[in-house]
Amino acid sequence: MTSPADLAVASDPTPEEAQFGAIIAADGRIEPRDWMPDAYRRTLVRQISQHAHSEIIGMQPEANWITRAPSLKRKAILMAKVQDEAGHGLYLYSAAQTLGTTRDDMMDALIAGKARYSSIFNYPTPTWADMGAIGWLVDGAAICNQVPLCRASYGPYGRAMVRICKEESFHQRQGFEILLELMRGTPAQQRMAQDAVDRWYWPSLQMFGPPDDQSPNSAQSMEWNIKRFTNDELRQRFVGMLVPQAEVLGVTLPDPELRLDEASGRYVMSEIDWTEFNEVLAGRGPMNAERLKRRRDAHEDGAWVREAAAAYAAKRAVQREAAA
Ligand SMILES: [Fe+2]
Ligand SMILES: [Fe+2]
């Protein structure tokens, strides 16, 4: 029930609330020093830090193949790609820090298993074709999700996304090209490519999140101009991008129901298996424990680097003070 006090708040915004509302209404940008509602800040911290964690954890399934890449050229490309993902994580941690959270807090939450990251990275990468399927499907889904985020209302997030998206489109093309080369190869290579597409197709569709009618936070994020399209709209766009590319590749998308409904212009698809998605999300996916353990070990192994960097910074500060 709405009380008179609520009505007073709704009709009488404070000057800060009015200013925030006016910026959003004009599709402008909120910057770190601007006033913002607590819920807006919390939503952004959650979303940006999850996104940063996904970039960092997402390095693992591909780093797994750097030493086994089939040629020097492939090794160089894969190393550059994995390194890009580290950079994306750093831009995003920096963007989240402008909202008042610290890098240490975010990292502690990740290695304690309390923070979420994209479930897609909890699947294994048993063959070289997985590098193709990840680039084509996972980075492809990331692009569909992230291009609209370049216009997110929070300035540091939107600007980070512009740089990230440029690199993601290279990632998608390199994945496509790996699959294309395999599909032009021997029957065994073709089978390997098709098998990887079969395994990554459904998890990549799940990257857009639950169907619109089960996505409680979407409406608010859209009102705040953080999100610009609904989960189902983005999933449709993604499938629309994949269908002609699958034809060029000569791979089959593993959904017998998939077809374009001419009347609505929308793709008809089979039901997504959300039980599996929820299992992985709950930490019971094939690789959850291993991904976290690897991240935790890397953090501990890197302690001496952080200590050395902090000692150097302290020494420099003393020198600067003496000079001043
Ligand atoms: Fe990335
Ligand atoms: Fe990427």
Tab-separated table of C-alpha atoms in Angstrom, residues 76-237:
chain	number	residue	atom	x	y	z
A	76	ALA	CA	50.456	-15.825	-31.203
A	77	ILE	CA	46.804	-15.042	-31.974
A	78	LEU	CA	45.511	-16.992	-28.976
A	79	MET	CA	48.003	-15.350	-26.625
A	80	ALA	CA	46.961	-11.904	-27.873
A	81	LYS	CA	43.312	-12.789	-27.358
A	82	VAL	CA	43.782	-14.099	-23.817
A	83	GLN	CA	45.840	-11.006	-23.006
A	84	ASP	CA	43.008	-8.798	-24.328
A	85	GLU	CA	40.648	-10.477	-21.849
A	86	ALA	CA	43.019	-9.576	-18.992
A	87	GLY	CA	42.909	-5.974	-20.226
A	88	HIS	CA	39.100	-6.042	-20.304
A	89	GLY	CA	39.083	-7.215	-16.701
A	90	LEU	CA	41.350	-4.326	-15.717
A	91	TYR	CA	39.246	-1.646	-17.481
A	92	LEU	CA	36.167	-3.021	-15.761
A	93	TYR	CA	37.693	-3.289	-12.276
A	94	SER	CA	38.760	0.344	-12.713
A	95	ALA	CA	35.231	1.350	-13.747
A	96	ALA	CA	33.785	-0.436	-10.692
A	97	GLN	CA	36.334	1.283	-8.423
A	98	THR	CA	34.952	4.694	-9.445
A	99	LEU	CA	31.741	3.644	-7.662
A	100	GLY	CA	33.526	3.351	-4.330
A	101	THR	CA	34.336	-0.352	-4.169
A	102	THR	CA	37.974	-1.475	-3.899
A	103	ARG	CA	39.869	-3.882	-6.115
A	104	ASP	CA	40.788	-5.924	-3.024
A	105	ASP	CA	37.145	-6.304	-1.985
A	106	MET	CA	36.164	-7.464	-5.462
A	107	MET	CA	39.084	-9.889	-5.680
A	108	ASP	CA	38.416	-11.272	-2.185
A	109	ALA	CA	34.769	-11.892	-3.096
A	110	LEU	CA	35.838	-13.711	-6.251
A	111	ILE	CA	38.388	-16.015	-4.686
A	112	ALA	CA	36.138	-16.698	-1.701
A	113	GLY	CA	33.554	-17.982	-4.203
A	114	LYS	CA	31.057	-15.263	-3.169
A	115	ALA	CA	31.060	-13.305	-6.449
A	116	ARG	CA	29.452	-14.434	-9.661
A	117	TYR	CA	30.950	-14.587	-13.094
A	118	SER	CA	29.527	-15.799	-16.378
A	119	SER	CA	28.664	-19.512	-16.129
A	120	ILE	CA	29.881	-20.102	-19.662
A	121	PHE	CA	33.449	-20.318	-18.363
A	122	ASN	CA	32.613	-23.338	-16.214
A	123	TYR	CA	32.603	-25.653	-19.240
A	124	PRO	CA	35.708	-27.599	-20.305
A	125	THR	CA	37.712	-27.105	-23.524
A	126	PRO	CA	38.757	-30.624	-24.579
A	127	THR	CA	39.682	-29.950	-28.242
A	128	TRP	CA	41.313	-27.257	-30.387
A	129	ALA	CA	37.952	-26.662	-32.071
A	130	ASP	CA	36.731	-25.305	-28.720
A	131	MET	CA	38.943	-22.263	-29.361
A	132	GLY	CA	36.978	-21.697	-32.573
A	133	ALA	CA	33.591	-22.269	-30.955
A	134	ILE	CA	34.400	-19.991	-28.004
A	135	GLY	CA	35.499	-17.168	-30.291
A	136	TRP	CA	32.576	-17.562	-32.637
A	137	LEU	CA	29.809	-18.239	-30.103
A	138	VAL	CA	30.951	-16.930	-26.702
A	139	ASP	CA	32.695	-13.775	-27.915
A	140	GLY	CA	29.859	-13.416	-30.461
A	141	ALA	CA	27.265	-13.467	-27.668
A	142	ALA	CA	29.442	-11.078	-25.666
A	143	ILE	CA	29.393	-8.608	-28.576
A	144	CYS	CA	25.592	-8.725	-28.837
A	145	ASN	CA	25.372	-8.081	-25.090
A	146	GLN	CA	28.090	-5.456	-24.956
A	147	VAL	CA	27.567	-3.221	-27.985
A	148	PRO	CA	24.419	-1.702	-26.406
A	149	LEU	CA	26.373	-1.278	-23.127
A	150	CYS	CA	28.623	1.252	-24.906
A	151	ARG	CA	25.649	3.592	-24.386
A	152	ALA	CA	25.155	2.662	-20.710
A	153	SER	CA	24.256	5.707	-18.643
A	154	TYR	CA	27.230	5.318	-16.293
A	155	GLY	CA	30.128	7.069	-18.064
A	156	PRO	CA	33.139	4.957	-16.993
A	157	TYR	CA	31.284	1.722	-17.834
A	158	GLY	CA	30.144	2.899	-21.263
A	159	ARG	CA	33.601	4.171	-22.169
A	160	ALA	CA	35.267	0.926	-21.060
A	161	MET	CA	32.804	-1.005	-23.226
A	162	VAL	CA	33.736	0.979	-26.353
A	163	ARG	CA	37.330	-0.234	-26.141
A	164	ILE	CA	36.312	-3.750	-25.179
A	165	CYS	CA	33.879	-4.139	-28.093
A	166	LYS	CA	36.543	-3.275	-30.655
A	167	GLU	CA	38.621	-6.171	-29.387
A	168	GLU	CA	35.676	-8.535	-29.078
A	169	SER	CA	34.901	-8.252	-32.767
A	170	PHE	CA	38.446	-9.420	-33.523
A	171	HIS	CA	37.923	-12.306	-31.080
A	172	GLN	CA	34.765	-13.369	-32.831
A	173	ARG	CA	36.391	-13.318	-36.242
A	174	GLN	CA	39.380	-15.330	-35.108
A	175	GLY	CA	37.006	-17.986	-33.727
A	176	PHE	CA	35.039	-18.036	-36.965
A	177	GLU	CA	38.258	-18.409	-38.916
A	178	ILE	CA	39.466	-21.354	-36.799
A	179	LEU	CA	36.155	-23.146	-37.447
A	180	LEU	CA	36.258	-22.279	-41.153
A	181	GLU	CA	39.700	-23.787	-41.508
A	182	LEU	CA	38.621	-26.950	-39.673
A	183	MET	CA	35.478	-27.239	-41.809
A	184	ARG	CA	37.642	-27.071	-44.931
A	185	GLY	CA	39.865	-29.822	-43.518
A	186	THR	CA	39.590	-33.578	-43.106
A	187	PRO	CA	36.364	-35.335	-42.066
A	188	ALA	CA	37.865	-35.746	-38.571
A	189	GLN	CA	38.510	-31.992	-38.344
A	190	GLN	CA	34.975	-31.273	-39.538
A	191	ARG	CA	33.554	-33.593	-36.883
A	192	MET	CA	35.674	-31.901	-34.230
A	193	ALA	CA	34.358	-28.456	-35.286
A	194	GLN	CA	30.723	-29.630	-35.328
A	195	ASP	CA	31.127	-31.303	-31.937
A	196	ALA	CA	32.472	-28.066	-30.413
A	197	VAL	CA	29.575	-26.063	-31.897
A	198	ASP	CA	27.135	-28.649	-30.489
A	199	ARG	CA	28.600	-28.238	-27.008
A	200	TRP	CA	28.861	-24.412	-26.944
A	201	TYR	CA	25.653	-23.426	-28.757
A	202	TRP	CA	23.170	-23.791	-25.882
A	203	PRO	CA	25.431	-22.367	-23.162
A	204	SER	CA	26.060	-19.349	-25.425
A	205	LEU	CA	22.290	-18.751	-25.725
A	206	GLN	CA	22.073	-18.909	-21.933
A	207	MET	CA	24.595	-16.062	-21.672
A	208	PHE	CA	21.737	-13.613	-22.297
A	209	GLY	CA	20.083	-14.632	-19.044
A	210	PRO	CA	16.604	-15.954	-18.264
A	211	PRO	CA	13.570	-15.249	-20.472
A	212	ASP	CA	12.127	-11.737	-20.112
A	213	ASP	CA	9.187	-12.848	-17.987
A	214	GLN	CA	11.620	-14.356	-15.439
A	215	SER	CA	14.149	-11.516	-15.355
A	216	PRO	CA	13.066	-9.333	-12.430
A	217	ASN	CA	15.846	-6.706	-12.577
A	218	SER	CA	15.713	-6.023	-16.313
A	219	ALA	CA	12.951	-3.405	-16.247
A	220	GLN	CA	14.736	-1.236	-13.685
A	221	SER	CA	18.049	-1.506	-15.547
A	222	MET	CA	16.285	-0.435	-18.723
A	223	GLU	CA	14.675	2.507	-16.960
A	224	TRP	CA	18.129	3.627	-15.832
A	225	ASN	CA	19.525	3.277	-19.380
A	226	ILE	CA	22.024	0.666	-18.237
A	227	LYS	CA	20.372	-2.035	-20.302
A	228	ARG	CA	18.940	-1.117	-23.711
A	229	PHE	CA	17.403	-4.377	-24.926
A	230	THR	CA	15.751	-7.252	-23.095
A	231	ASN	CA	17.387	-10.692	-22.740
A	232	ASP	CA	15.073	-12.231	-25.341
A	233	GLU	CA	15.629	-9.377	-27.815
A	234	LEU	CA	19.391	-9.839	-27.542
A	235	ARG	CA	19.078	-13.625	-27.913
A	236	GLN	CA	17.054	-13.102	-31.103
A	237	ARG	CA	19.689	-10.756	-32.526
